[in-house]
Coordinates of C-alpha atoms and ligand atoms in Angstrom, one line a residue:
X24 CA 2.4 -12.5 -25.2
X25 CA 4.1 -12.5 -21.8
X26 CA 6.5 -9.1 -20.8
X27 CA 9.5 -9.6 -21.7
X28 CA 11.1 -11.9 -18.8
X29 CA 13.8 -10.0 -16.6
X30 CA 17.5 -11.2 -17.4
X31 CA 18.8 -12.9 -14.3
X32 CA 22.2 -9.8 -13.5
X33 CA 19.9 -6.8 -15.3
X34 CA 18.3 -4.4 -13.4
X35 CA 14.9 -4.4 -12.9
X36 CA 14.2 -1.1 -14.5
X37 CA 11.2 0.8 -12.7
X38 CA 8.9 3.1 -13.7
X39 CA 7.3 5.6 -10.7
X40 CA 3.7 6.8 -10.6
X41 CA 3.2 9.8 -8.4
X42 CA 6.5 10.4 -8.8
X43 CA 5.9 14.2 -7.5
X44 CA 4.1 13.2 -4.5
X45 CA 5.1 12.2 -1.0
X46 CA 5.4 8.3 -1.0
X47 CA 6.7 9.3 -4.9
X48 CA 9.9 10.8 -4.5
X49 CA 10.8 8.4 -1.3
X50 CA 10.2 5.5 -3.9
X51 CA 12.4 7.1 -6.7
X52 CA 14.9 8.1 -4.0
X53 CA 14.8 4.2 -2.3
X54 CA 15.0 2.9 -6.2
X55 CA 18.3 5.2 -7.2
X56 CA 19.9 3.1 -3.7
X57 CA 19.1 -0.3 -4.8
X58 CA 21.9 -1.5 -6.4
X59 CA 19.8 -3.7 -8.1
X60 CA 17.6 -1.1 -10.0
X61 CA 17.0 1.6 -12.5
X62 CA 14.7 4.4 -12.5
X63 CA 14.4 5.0 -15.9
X64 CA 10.6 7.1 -16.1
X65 CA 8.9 9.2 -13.6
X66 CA 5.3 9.9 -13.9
X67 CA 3.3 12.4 -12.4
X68 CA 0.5 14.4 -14.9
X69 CA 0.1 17.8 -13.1
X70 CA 3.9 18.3 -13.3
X71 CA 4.6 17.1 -16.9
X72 CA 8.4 18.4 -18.1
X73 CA 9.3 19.6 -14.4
X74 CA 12.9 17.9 -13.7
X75 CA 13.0 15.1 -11.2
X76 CA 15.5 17.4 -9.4
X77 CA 12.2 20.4 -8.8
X78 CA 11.0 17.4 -6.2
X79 CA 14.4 17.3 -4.3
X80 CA 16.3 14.2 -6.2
X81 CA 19.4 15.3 -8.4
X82 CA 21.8 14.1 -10.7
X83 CA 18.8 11.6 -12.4
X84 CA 18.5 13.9 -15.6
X85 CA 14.9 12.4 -15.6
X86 CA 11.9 14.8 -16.7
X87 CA 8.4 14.0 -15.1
X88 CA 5.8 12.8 -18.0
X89 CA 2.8 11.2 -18.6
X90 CA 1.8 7.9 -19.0
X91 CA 2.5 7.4 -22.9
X92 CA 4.6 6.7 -25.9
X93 CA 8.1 8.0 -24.3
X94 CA 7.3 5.6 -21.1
X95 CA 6.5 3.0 -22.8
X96 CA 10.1 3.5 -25.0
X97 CA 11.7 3.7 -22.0
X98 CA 10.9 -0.1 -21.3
X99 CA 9.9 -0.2 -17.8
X100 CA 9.7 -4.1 -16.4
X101 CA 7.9 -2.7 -13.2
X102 CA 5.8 0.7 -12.4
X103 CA 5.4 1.5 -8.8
X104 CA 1.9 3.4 -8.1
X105 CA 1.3 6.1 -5.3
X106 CA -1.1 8.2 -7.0
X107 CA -4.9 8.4 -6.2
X108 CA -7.8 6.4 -7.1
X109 CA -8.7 7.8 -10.8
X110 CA -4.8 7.8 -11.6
X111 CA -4.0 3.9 -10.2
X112 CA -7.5 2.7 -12.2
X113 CA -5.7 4.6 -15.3
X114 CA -2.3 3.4 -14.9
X115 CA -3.0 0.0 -14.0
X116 CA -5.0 -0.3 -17.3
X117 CA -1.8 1.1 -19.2
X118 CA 0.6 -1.0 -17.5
X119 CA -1.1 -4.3 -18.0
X120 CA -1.9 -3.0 -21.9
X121 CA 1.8 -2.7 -22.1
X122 CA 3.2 -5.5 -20.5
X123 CA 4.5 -3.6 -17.4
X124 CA 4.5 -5.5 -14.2
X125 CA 2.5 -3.0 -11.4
X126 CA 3.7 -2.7 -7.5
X127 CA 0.3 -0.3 -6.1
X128 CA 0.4 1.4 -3.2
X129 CA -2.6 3.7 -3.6
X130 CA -5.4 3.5 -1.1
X131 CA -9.3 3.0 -1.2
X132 CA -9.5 0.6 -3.9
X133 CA -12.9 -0.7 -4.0
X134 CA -13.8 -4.5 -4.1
X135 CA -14.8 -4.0 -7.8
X136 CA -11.2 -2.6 -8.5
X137 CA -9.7 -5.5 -7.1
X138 CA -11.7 -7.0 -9.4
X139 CA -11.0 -5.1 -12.7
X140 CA -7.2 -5.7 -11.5
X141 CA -7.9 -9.3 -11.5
X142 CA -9.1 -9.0 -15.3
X143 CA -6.4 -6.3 -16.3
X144 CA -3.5 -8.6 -14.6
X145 CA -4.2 -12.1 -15.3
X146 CA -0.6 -13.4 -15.4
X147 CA -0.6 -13.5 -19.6
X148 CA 1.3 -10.5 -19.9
X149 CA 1.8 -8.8 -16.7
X150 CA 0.7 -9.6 -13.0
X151 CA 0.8 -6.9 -10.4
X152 CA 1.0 -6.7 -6.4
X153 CA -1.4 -4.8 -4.5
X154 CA -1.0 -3.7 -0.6
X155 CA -2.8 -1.4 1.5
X156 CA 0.5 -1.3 3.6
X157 CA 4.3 -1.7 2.6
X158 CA 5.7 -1.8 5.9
X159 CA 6.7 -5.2 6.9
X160 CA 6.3 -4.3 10.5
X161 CA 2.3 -3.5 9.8
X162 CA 1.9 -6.7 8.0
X163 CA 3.7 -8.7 10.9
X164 CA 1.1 -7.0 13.1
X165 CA -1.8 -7.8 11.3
X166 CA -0.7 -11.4 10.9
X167 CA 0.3 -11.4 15.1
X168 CA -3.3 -9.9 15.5
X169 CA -5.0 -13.0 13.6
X170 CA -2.9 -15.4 15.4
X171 CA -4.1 -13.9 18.6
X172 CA -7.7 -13.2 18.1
X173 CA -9.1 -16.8 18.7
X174 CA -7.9 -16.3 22.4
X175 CA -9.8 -12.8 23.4
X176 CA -13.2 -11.7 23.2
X177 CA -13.2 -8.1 22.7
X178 CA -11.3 -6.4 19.8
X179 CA -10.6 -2.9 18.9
X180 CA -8.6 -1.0 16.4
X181 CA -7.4 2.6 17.0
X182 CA -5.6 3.3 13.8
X183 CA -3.7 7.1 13.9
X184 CA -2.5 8.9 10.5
X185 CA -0.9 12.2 9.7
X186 CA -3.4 15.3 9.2
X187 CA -4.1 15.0 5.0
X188 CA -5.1 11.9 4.7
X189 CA -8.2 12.1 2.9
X190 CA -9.7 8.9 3.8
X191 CA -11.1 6.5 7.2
X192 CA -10.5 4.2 7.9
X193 CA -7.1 3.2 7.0
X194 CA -7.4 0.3 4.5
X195 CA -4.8 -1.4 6.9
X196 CA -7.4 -0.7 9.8
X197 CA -10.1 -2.9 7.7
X198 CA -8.1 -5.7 7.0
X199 CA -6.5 -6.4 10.3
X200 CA -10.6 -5.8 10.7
X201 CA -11.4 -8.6 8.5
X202 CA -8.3 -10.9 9.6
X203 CA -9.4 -11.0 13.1
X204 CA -13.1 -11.2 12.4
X205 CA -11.9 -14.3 9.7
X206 CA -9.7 -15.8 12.8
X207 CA -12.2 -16.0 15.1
X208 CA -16.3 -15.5 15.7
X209 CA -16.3 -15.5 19.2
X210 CA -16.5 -11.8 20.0
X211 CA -18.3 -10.2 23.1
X212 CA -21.6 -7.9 22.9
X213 CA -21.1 -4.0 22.2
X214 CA -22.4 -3.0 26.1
X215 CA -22.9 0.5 24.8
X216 CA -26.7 1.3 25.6
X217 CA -26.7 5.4 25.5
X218 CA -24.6 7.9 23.6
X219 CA -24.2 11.3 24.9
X220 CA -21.7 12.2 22.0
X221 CA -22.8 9.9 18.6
X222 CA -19.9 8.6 17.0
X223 CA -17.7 7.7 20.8
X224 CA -17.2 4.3 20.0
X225 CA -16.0 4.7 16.4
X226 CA -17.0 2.6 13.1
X227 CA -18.0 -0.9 12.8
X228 CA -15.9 -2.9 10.7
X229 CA -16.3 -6.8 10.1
X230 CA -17.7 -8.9 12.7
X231 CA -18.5 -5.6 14.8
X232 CA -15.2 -5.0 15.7
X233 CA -15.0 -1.0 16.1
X234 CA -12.3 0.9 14.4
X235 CA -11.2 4.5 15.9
X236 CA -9.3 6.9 13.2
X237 CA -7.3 9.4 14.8
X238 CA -6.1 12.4 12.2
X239 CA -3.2 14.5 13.6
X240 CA -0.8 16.8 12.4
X241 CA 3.0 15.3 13.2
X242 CA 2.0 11.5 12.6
X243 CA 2.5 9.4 9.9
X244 CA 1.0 6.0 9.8
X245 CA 0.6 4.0 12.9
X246 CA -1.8 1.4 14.3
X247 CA -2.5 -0.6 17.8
X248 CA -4.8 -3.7 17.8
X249 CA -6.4 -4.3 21.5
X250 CA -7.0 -7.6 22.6
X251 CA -8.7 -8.5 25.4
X252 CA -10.5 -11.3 27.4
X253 CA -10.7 -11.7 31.6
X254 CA -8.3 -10.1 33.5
X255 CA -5.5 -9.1 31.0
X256 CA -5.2 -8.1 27.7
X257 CA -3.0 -7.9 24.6
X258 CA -1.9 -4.3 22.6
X259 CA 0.1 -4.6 19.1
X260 CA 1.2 -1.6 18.1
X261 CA 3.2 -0.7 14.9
X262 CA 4.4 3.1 13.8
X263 CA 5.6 4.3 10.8
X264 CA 7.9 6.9 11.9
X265 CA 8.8 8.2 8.1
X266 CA 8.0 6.9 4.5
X267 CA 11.5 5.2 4.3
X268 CA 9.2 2.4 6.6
X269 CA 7.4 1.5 3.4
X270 CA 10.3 1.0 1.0
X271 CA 12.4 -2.6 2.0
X272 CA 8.6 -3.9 0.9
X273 CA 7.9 -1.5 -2.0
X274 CA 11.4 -3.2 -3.3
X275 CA 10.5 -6.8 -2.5
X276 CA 7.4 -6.0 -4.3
X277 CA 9.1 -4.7 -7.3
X278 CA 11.7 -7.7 -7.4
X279 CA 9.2 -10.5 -6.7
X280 CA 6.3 -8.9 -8.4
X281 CA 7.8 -10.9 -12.1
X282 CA 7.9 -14.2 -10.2
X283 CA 3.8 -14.3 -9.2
X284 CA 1.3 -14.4 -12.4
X285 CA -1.7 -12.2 -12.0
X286 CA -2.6 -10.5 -8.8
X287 CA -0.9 -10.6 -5.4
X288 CA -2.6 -8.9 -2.7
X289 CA -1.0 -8.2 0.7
X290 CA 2.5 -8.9 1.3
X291 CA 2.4 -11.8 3.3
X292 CA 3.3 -14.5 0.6
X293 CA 6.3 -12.3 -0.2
X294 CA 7.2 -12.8 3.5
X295 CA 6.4 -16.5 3.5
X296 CA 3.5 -15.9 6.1
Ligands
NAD14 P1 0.5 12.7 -2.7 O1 -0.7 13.5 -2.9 O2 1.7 13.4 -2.0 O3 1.1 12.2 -4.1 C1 0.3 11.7 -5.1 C2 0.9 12.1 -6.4 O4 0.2 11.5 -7.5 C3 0.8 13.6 -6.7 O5 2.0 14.2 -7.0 C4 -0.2 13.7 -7.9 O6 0.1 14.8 -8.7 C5 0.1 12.4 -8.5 N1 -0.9 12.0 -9.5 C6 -2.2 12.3 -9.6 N2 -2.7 11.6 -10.6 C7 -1.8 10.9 -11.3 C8 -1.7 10.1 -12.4 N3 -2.8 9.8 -13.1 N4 -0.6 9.5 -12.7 C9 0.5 9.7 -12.0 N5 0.6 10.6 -10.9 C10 -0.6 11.1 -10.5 O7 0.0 11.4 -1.9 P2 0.9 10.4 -1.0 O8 1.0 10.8 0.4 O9 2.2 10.2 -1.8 O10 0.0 9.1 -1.1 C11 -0.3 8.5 -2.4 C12 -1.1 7.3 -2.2 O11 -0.4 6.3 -1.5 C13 -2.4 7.5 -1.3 O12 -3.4 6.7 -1.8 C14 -1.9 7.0 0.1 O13 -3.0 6.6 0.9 C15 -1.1 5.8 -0.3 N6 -0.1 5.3 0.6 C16 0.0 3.9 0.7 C17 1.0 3.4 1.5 C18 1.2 1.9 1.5 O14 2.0 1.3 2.2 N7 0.4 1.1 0.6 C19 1.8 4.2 2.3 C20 1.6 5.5 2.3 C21 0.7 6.1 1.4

């Protein structure tokens, strides 16, 4: 049995994962705006029967929970995830059990969890987007990046985050990674013979091409792709300057996510790219 389809006119009533966290509260904050939505459950296990309003959003009368019986009453169409890694492989499992479409945000997913989301999430009863990066302006640059990399030799990725991010590369850094290196197989020799400091020229993602994480206090989430081949070259850069950046594609997500069976992974088809 399918989820219940959502009435053309009714809100789209969200659930949100991580609802204490960072990208957590922005969500339920960007979800209260859209005119077109209802927050009706917040989720967030270490802070179970905290009001919503302890995390700086009043006047919801929401109380944070745990995945369960009362979330599952209060008939979520969508949950958003922004948890970590044992709490989106939990959730995930509980929303495609229950027929609750799944918008996740949460990094470091391994291949074999994209897999186990492909199982979970098979468009029967509920299908689920999955993106390492919600800000449209990332995507744009990752697709920009690919269109570009057939016409350079050389490619590097410095990719800069705010100081607790706990893990590096980005997973944005490794896709535009694997986009270029799927765009092209025409890249120049690593000249680096000698290293008097190991580590100077970064990691190695797909098809060699080096990727340089930056961790620093007073960033959030940015990115710049390097292109070049003789005698010029090409820099695509994309900041995140707050998490408001992520949230007009968290909300395409969460209103498109009903419309595409099983599992949708980037935004780029959202965007028609
Ligand atoms: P955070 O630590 O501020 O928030 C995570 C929240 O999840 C915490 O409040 C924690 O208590 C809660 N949590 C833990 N286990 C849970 C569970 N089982 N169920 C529900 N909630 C649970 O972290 P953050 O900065 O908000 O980032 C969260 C995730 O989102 C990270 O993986 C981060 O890399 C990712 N992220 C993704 C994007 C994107 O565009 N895809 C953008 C920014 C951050």
């Amino acid at each position: 049995m399918s989820s219940e389809p959502i009435e053309q006119g009714d809100p789209i009533r969200v659930a949100v994962m991580g609802a204490a966290g960072r990208m957590g509260t922005t969500v339920c904050r960007a979800v209260l705006d859209a005119p077109d939505m209802e927050l009706v459950a917040v989720i967030d296990p270490p802070h179970v029967d905290e009001p919503l309003e302890n995390f700086g959003i009043a006047g919801t009368g929401l109380t944070i929970e745990m995945v369960g019986p009362s979330v599952k009453k209060a008939d979520p169409h969508v949950a958003v995830d922004f948890t970590n890694l044992d709490g989106v492989r939990s959730n995930s499992r509980w929303c495609a059990l229950n027929g609750v479409h799944a918008v996740i945000g949460t990094t470091g997913l391994t291949p074999g969890d994209l897999q186990d989301l492909s199982g979970l999430f098979n468009g029967e009863r509920a299908n689920a987007v999955v993106a390492p990066n919600f800000a449209i302006g990332a995507v744009l640059m990752m697709h920009l990046a690919a269109i570009a990399a057939p016409w350079f030799e050389s490619a590097e990725i410095i990719e800069l985050h705010h100081d607790n991010k706990i893990d590096a590369p980005s997973g944005t850094a490794m896709l535009t990674a694997q986009r270029i290196a799927e765009a092209s197989s025409e890249w120049g020799a690593d000249p680096t013979k000698t290293y008097t400091l190991e580590g100077a020229r970064g990691g190695e993602g797909p098809a060699g091409i080096h990727i340089h994480s930056v961790r620093l206090r007073g960033l959030v989430a940015h990115q710049e792709v390097l292109l070049g081949t003789t005698g010029q070259s090409l820099s695509i850069r994309h900041d995140s300057y707050d998490r408001t950046s992520f949230m007009p594609g968290v909300l395409l997500a969460v209103r498109e996510v009903a419309k595409r069976p099983g599992v949708t992974i980037g935004l780029e088809s959202l965007l028609g790219l």
